[in-house]
Amino acid sequence: MALGGALIGAVNGLFGGGGGMIAVPVLNGTLGYPAKQAHATAIAVIAPLCAVSALFYLFGGHVRLPVVIPAALGNVAGGVIGAKLLGRLPGPAVRLCFIAVMLAAGIRMMA
């Protein structure tokens, strides 16, 4: 778990996000967590990591606050909606949504 955590932290710190793309498969595939629990646990693991990374970026002068503030408000609203959906969607649907997002992100990165 510590090695997985280090990998998640490195990916998140290096790319400014994306730790969940590592955390969910590790929790679900390697450790056998059910899909919903893997996603919820990934968020709980990544939240403090994102806060630390954000501070490094902020103090390093890489953050534009006029962009961050409205985006953060949108993220909070989306997070609430997503958390409520996670509680209502069946595990296989959550897994398919995650696969679709990962696939879309991969295709987008190739363009």
XYZ file of N, CA and C in Angstrom:
333
model
N 0.817 -1.184 0.000
C 0.000 0.000 0.000
C 0.869 1.258 0.000
N 1.976 1.219 0.718
C 2.866 2.386 0.756
C 3.462 2.652 -0.623
N 3.828 1.605 -1.343
C 4.387 1.773 -2.691
C 3.316 2.348 -3.624
N 2.099 1.831 -3.525
C 0.994 2.376 -4.319
C 0.744 3.827 -3.974
N 0.792 4.164 -2.693
C 0.613 5.546 -2.259
C 1.691 6.460 -2.796
N 2.925 5.970 -2.815
C 4.027 6.774 -3.348
C 3.849 7.022 -4.840
N 3.409 6.011 -5.566
C 3.168 6.158 -6.999
C 2.033 7.155 -7.251
N 0.969 7.037 -6.489
C -0.171 7.949 -6.607
C 0.282 9.379 -6.315
N 1.052 9.562 -5.259
C 1.548 10.889 -4.906
C 2.449 11.469 -5.973
N 3.324 10.636 -6.536
C 4.236 11.110 -7.577
C 3.467 11.537 -8.825
N 2.491 10.726 -9.232
C 1.685 11.068 -10.416
C 0.910 12.354 -10.171
N 0.282 12.455 -9.007
C -0.516 13.637 -8.695
C 0.356 14.890 -8.603
N 1.502 14.773 -7.964
C 2.397 15.918 -7.828
C 3.016 16.333 -9.149
N 3.380 15.366 -9.960
C 4.019 15.654 -11.248
C 3.046 16.276 -12.240
N 1.841 15.725 -12.319
C 0.881 16.178 -13.323
C -0.187 17.111 -12.778
N -0.177 17.391 -11.479
C -1.186 18.264 -10.904
C -2.538 17.596 -10.811
N -2.572 16.314 -10.855
C -3.812 15.541 -10.782
C -3.585 14.190 -11.417
N -4.614 13.388 -11.419
C -4.506 12.077 -12.046
C -4.175 10.952 -11.100
N -4.006 11.280 -9.822
C -3.720 10.216 -8.860
C -4.817 9.180 -8.783
N -6.048 9.606 -9.008
C -7.180 8.683 -8.981
C -7.116 7.656 -10.094
N -6.485 8.027 -11.198
C -6.336 7.087 -12.308
C -5.417 5.929 -11.913
N -4.584 6.141 -10.912
C -3.733 5.084 -10.380
C -4.401 4.452 -9.166
N -4.963 5.276 -8.285
C -5.522 4.788 -7.023
C -6.682 3.828 -7.224
N -7.596 4.162 -8.113
C -8.779 3.308 -8.290
C -8.396 1.915 -8.790
N -7.592 1.790 -9.841
C -7.206 0.436 -10.255
C -6.422 -0.334 -9.186
N -5.573 0.375 -8.425
C -4.832 -0.304 -7.351
C -5.796 -0.809 -6.288
N -6.715 0.047 -5.868
C -7.669 -0.351 -4.823
C -8.627 -1.417 -5.320
N -9.116 -1.270 -6.537
C -10.116 -2.190 -7.070
C -9.479 -3.486 -7.558
N -8.494 -3.380 -8.423
C -7.909 -4.569 -9.040
C -6.917 -5.295 -8.171
N -6.033 -4.562 -7.535
C -4.973 -5.196 -6.754
C -5.433 -5.580 -5.349
N -6.162 -4.674 -4.689
C -6.574 -4.920 -3.309
C -7.997 -5.475 -3.185
N -8.715 -5.555 -4.296
C -10.024 -6.170 -4.297
C -11.162 -5.348 -3.708
N -10.992 -4.028 -3.601
C -12.078 -3.187 -3.100
C -13.213 -3.180 -4.133
N -14.467 -3.198 -3.702
C -15.574 -3.010 -4.642
C -15.466 -1.628 -5.286
N -16.041 -1.457 -6.476
C -15.876 -0.219 -7.249
C -16.214 1.031 -6.444
N -17.366 1.050 -5.794
C -17.760 2.251 -5.051
C -16.782 2.561 -3.929
N -16.359 1.542 -3.221
C -15.424 1.745 -2.116
C -14.057 2.188 -2.645
N -13.644 1.664 -3.789
C -12.365 2.072 -4.380
C -12.384 3.549 -4.755
N -13.484 3.998 -5.353
C -13.574 5.405 -5.755
C -13.628 6.322 -4.535
N -14.425 5.956 -3.553
C -14.539 6.786 -2.345
C -13.212 6.827 -1.589
N -12.541 5.703 -1.486
C -11.257 5.650 -0.797
C -10.206 6.458 -1.556
N -10.238 6.375 -2.879
C -9.284 7.145 -3.689
C -9.441 8.635 -3.425
N -10.675 9.100 -3.344
C -10.910 10.518 -3.061
C -10.357 10.885 -1.687
N -10.613 10.024 -0.702
C -10.122 10.301 0.657
C -8.593 10.324 0.711
N -7.957 9.489 -0.093
C -6.493 9.449 -0.133
C -5.943 10.655 -0.883
N -6.600 11.045 -1.947
C -6.082 12.083 -2.823
C -6.345 13.492 -2.293
N -7.401 13.684 -1.526
C -7.746 15.030 -1.041
C -6.578 15.714 -0.317
N -5.984 15.078 0.698
C -4.857 15.765 1.355
C -3.648 15.903 0.433
N -3.461 14.941 -0.445
C -2.366 15.007 -1.411
C -2.537 16.210 -2.321
N -3.753 16.438 -2.784
C -4.025 17.596 -3.645
C -3.784 18.905 -2.901
N -4.144 18.940 -1.633
C -3.929 20.153 -0.843
C -2.435 20.463 -0.742
N -1.621 19.457 -0.492
C -0.168 19.657 -0.397
C 0.401 20.096 -1.741
N 0.011 19.403 -2.807
C 0.494 19.767 -4.144
C 0.079 21.186 -4.491
N -1.160 21.557 -4.162
C -1.659 22.899 -4.459
C -0.822 23.972 -3.761
N -0.438 23.710 -2.531
C 0.398 24.676 -1.815
C 1.752 24.855 -2.501
N 2.350 23.760 -2.954
C 3.622 23.864 -3.670
C 3.461 24.672 -4.949
N 2.397 24.399 -5.699
C 2.147 25.147 -6.934
C 1.855 26.615 -6.639
N 1.060 26.876 -5.604
C 0.699 28.249 -5.241
C 1.938 29.060 -4.868
N 2.731 28.516 -3.944
C 3.928 29.233 -3.494
C 5.032 29.248 -4.543
N 4.939 28.360 -5.529
C 5.899 28.356 -6.627
C 5.529 29.331 -7.731
N 4.387 30.006 -7.576
C 3.972 30.999 -8.553
C 3.331 30.430 -9.805
N 2.831 29.204 -9.735
C 2.255 28.548 -10.907
C 0.730 28.604 -10.943
N 0.122 29.373 -10.049
C -1.338 29.376 -9.916
C -1.873 30.772 -10.208
N -2.922 30.837 -10.991
C -3.611 32.101 -11.273
C -4.909 32.112 -10.483
N -4.936 32.889 -9.401
C -6.104 32.898 -8.508
C -7.412 33.283 -9.197
N -7.421 34.199 -10.171
C -8.697 34.494 -10.830
C -9.308 33.278 -11.540
N -8.482 32.324 -11.891
C -8.968 31.086 -12.501
C -9.350 30.085 -11.424
N -8.548 30.017 -10.374
C -8.722 29.005 -9.338
C -10.041 29.172 -8.578
N -10.383 30.389 -8.219
C -11.548 30.599 -7.350
C -12.842 30.109 -8.004
N -13.192 30.546 -9.228
C -14.430 30.008 -9.813
C -14.339 28.521 -10.131
N -13.160 28.069 -10.537
C -13.008 26.642 -10.819
C -13.184 25.813 -9.542
N -12.653 26.308 -8.427
C -12.794 25.602 -7.153
C -14.260 25.517 -6.734
N -14.988 26.586 -6.944
C -16.416 26.562 -6.619
C -17.148 25.531 -7.478
N -16.812 25.489 -8.742
C -17.394 24.475 -9.627
C -17.008 23.073 -9.219
N -15.755 22.905 -8.797
C -15.302 21.589 -8.345
C -16.050 21.128 -7.105
N -16.285 22.048 -6.181
C -17.032 21.686 -4.968
C -18.439 21.243 -5.340
N -19.100 22.010 -6.204
C -20.458 21.641 -6.632
C -20.450 20.288 -7.342
N -19.505 20.096 -8.244
C -19.394 18.814 -8.948
C -19.068 17.668 -8.011
N -18.245 17.934 -7.009
C -17.908 16.901 -6.029
C -19.113 16.447 -5.233
N -19.956 17.390 -4.862
C -21.181 17.045 -4.125
C -22.094 16.201 -5.008
N -22.267 16.634 -6.248
C -23.126 15.879 -7.174
C -22.553 14.483 -7.420
N -21.256 14.407 -7.653
C -20.610 13.118 -7.893
C -20.714 12.182 -6.708
N -20.539 12.715 -5.508
C -20.631 11.872 -4.305
C -22.046 11.331 -4.135
N -23.038 12.169 -4.422
C -24.424 11.704 -4.330
C -24.711 10.640 -5.392
N -24.192 10.841 -6.605
C -24.374 9.849 -7.662
C -23.693 8.534 -7.318
N -22.506 8.609 -6.725
C -21.792 7.389 -6.352
C -22.631 6.543 -5.409
N -23.342 7.201 -4.508
C -24.194 6.468 -3.582
C -25.403 5.828 -4.240
N -25.805 6.335 -5.387
C -27.017 5.839 -6.050
C -26.758 4.892 -7.211
N -25.631 5.042 -7.871
C -25.340 4.199 -9.033
C -24.863 2.814 -8.600
N -25.226 1.781 -9.347
C -24.682 0.457 -9.045
C -23.189 0.394 -9.376
N -22.469 -0.473 -8.684
C -21.023 -0.604 -8.866
C -20.588 -0.769 -10.313
N -21.243 -1.655 -11.094
C -20.830 -1.807 -12.496
C -20.981 -0.512 -13.315
N -21.988 0.283 -13.016
C -22.171 1.554 -13.722
C -21.043 2.525 -13.365
N -20.647 2.530 -12.101
C -19.535 3.386 -11.672
C -18.267 2.979 -12.407
N -18.047 1.684 -12.493
C -16.860 1.168 -13.175
C -16.863 1.555 -14.658
N -18.001 1.434 -15.321
C -18.096 1.802 -16.733
C -17.879 3.297 -16.945
N -18.424 4.113 -16.063
C -18.209 5.562 -16.157
C -16.730 5.893 -16.013
N -16.070 5.236 -15.067
C -14.639 5.475 -14.849
C -13.840 5.064 -16.084
N -14.179 3.917 -16.651
C -13.496 3.458 -17.864
C -13.690 4.464 -18.992
N -14.906 4.967 -19.149
C -15.193 5.936 -20.208
C -14.388 7.218 -20.016
N -14.289 7.682 -18.780
C -13.514 8.900 -18.511
C -12.032 8.670 -18.785
N -11.511 7.534 -18.351
C -10.099 7.227 -18.603
C -9.828 7.115 -20.102
N -10.727 6.461 -20.828
C -10.563 6.314 -22.269
C -10.604 7.672 -22.964
N -11.582 8.498 -22.592
C -11.685 9.833 -23.176
C -10.446 10.661 -22.888
N -9.930 10.570 -21.668
C -8.719 11.319 -21.305
C -7.527 10.836 -22.134
N -7.417 9.526 -22.301
C -6.318 8.975 -23.101
C -6.374 9.410 -24.553
N -7.585 9.373 -25.121
C -7.751 9.800 -26.507
C -7.435 11.285 -26.645
N -7.896 12.056 -25.684
C -7.652 13.510 -25.700
C -6.151 13.815 -25.632
N -5.430 13.041 -24.846
C -3.994 13.261 -24.706
C -3.239 12.939 -25.996
N -3.783 12.049 -26.821
C -3.123 11.684 -28.064
C -3.336 12.732 -29.151
N -4.355 13.548 -28.997
C -4.684 14.537 -30.043
C -3.779 15.745 -29.974
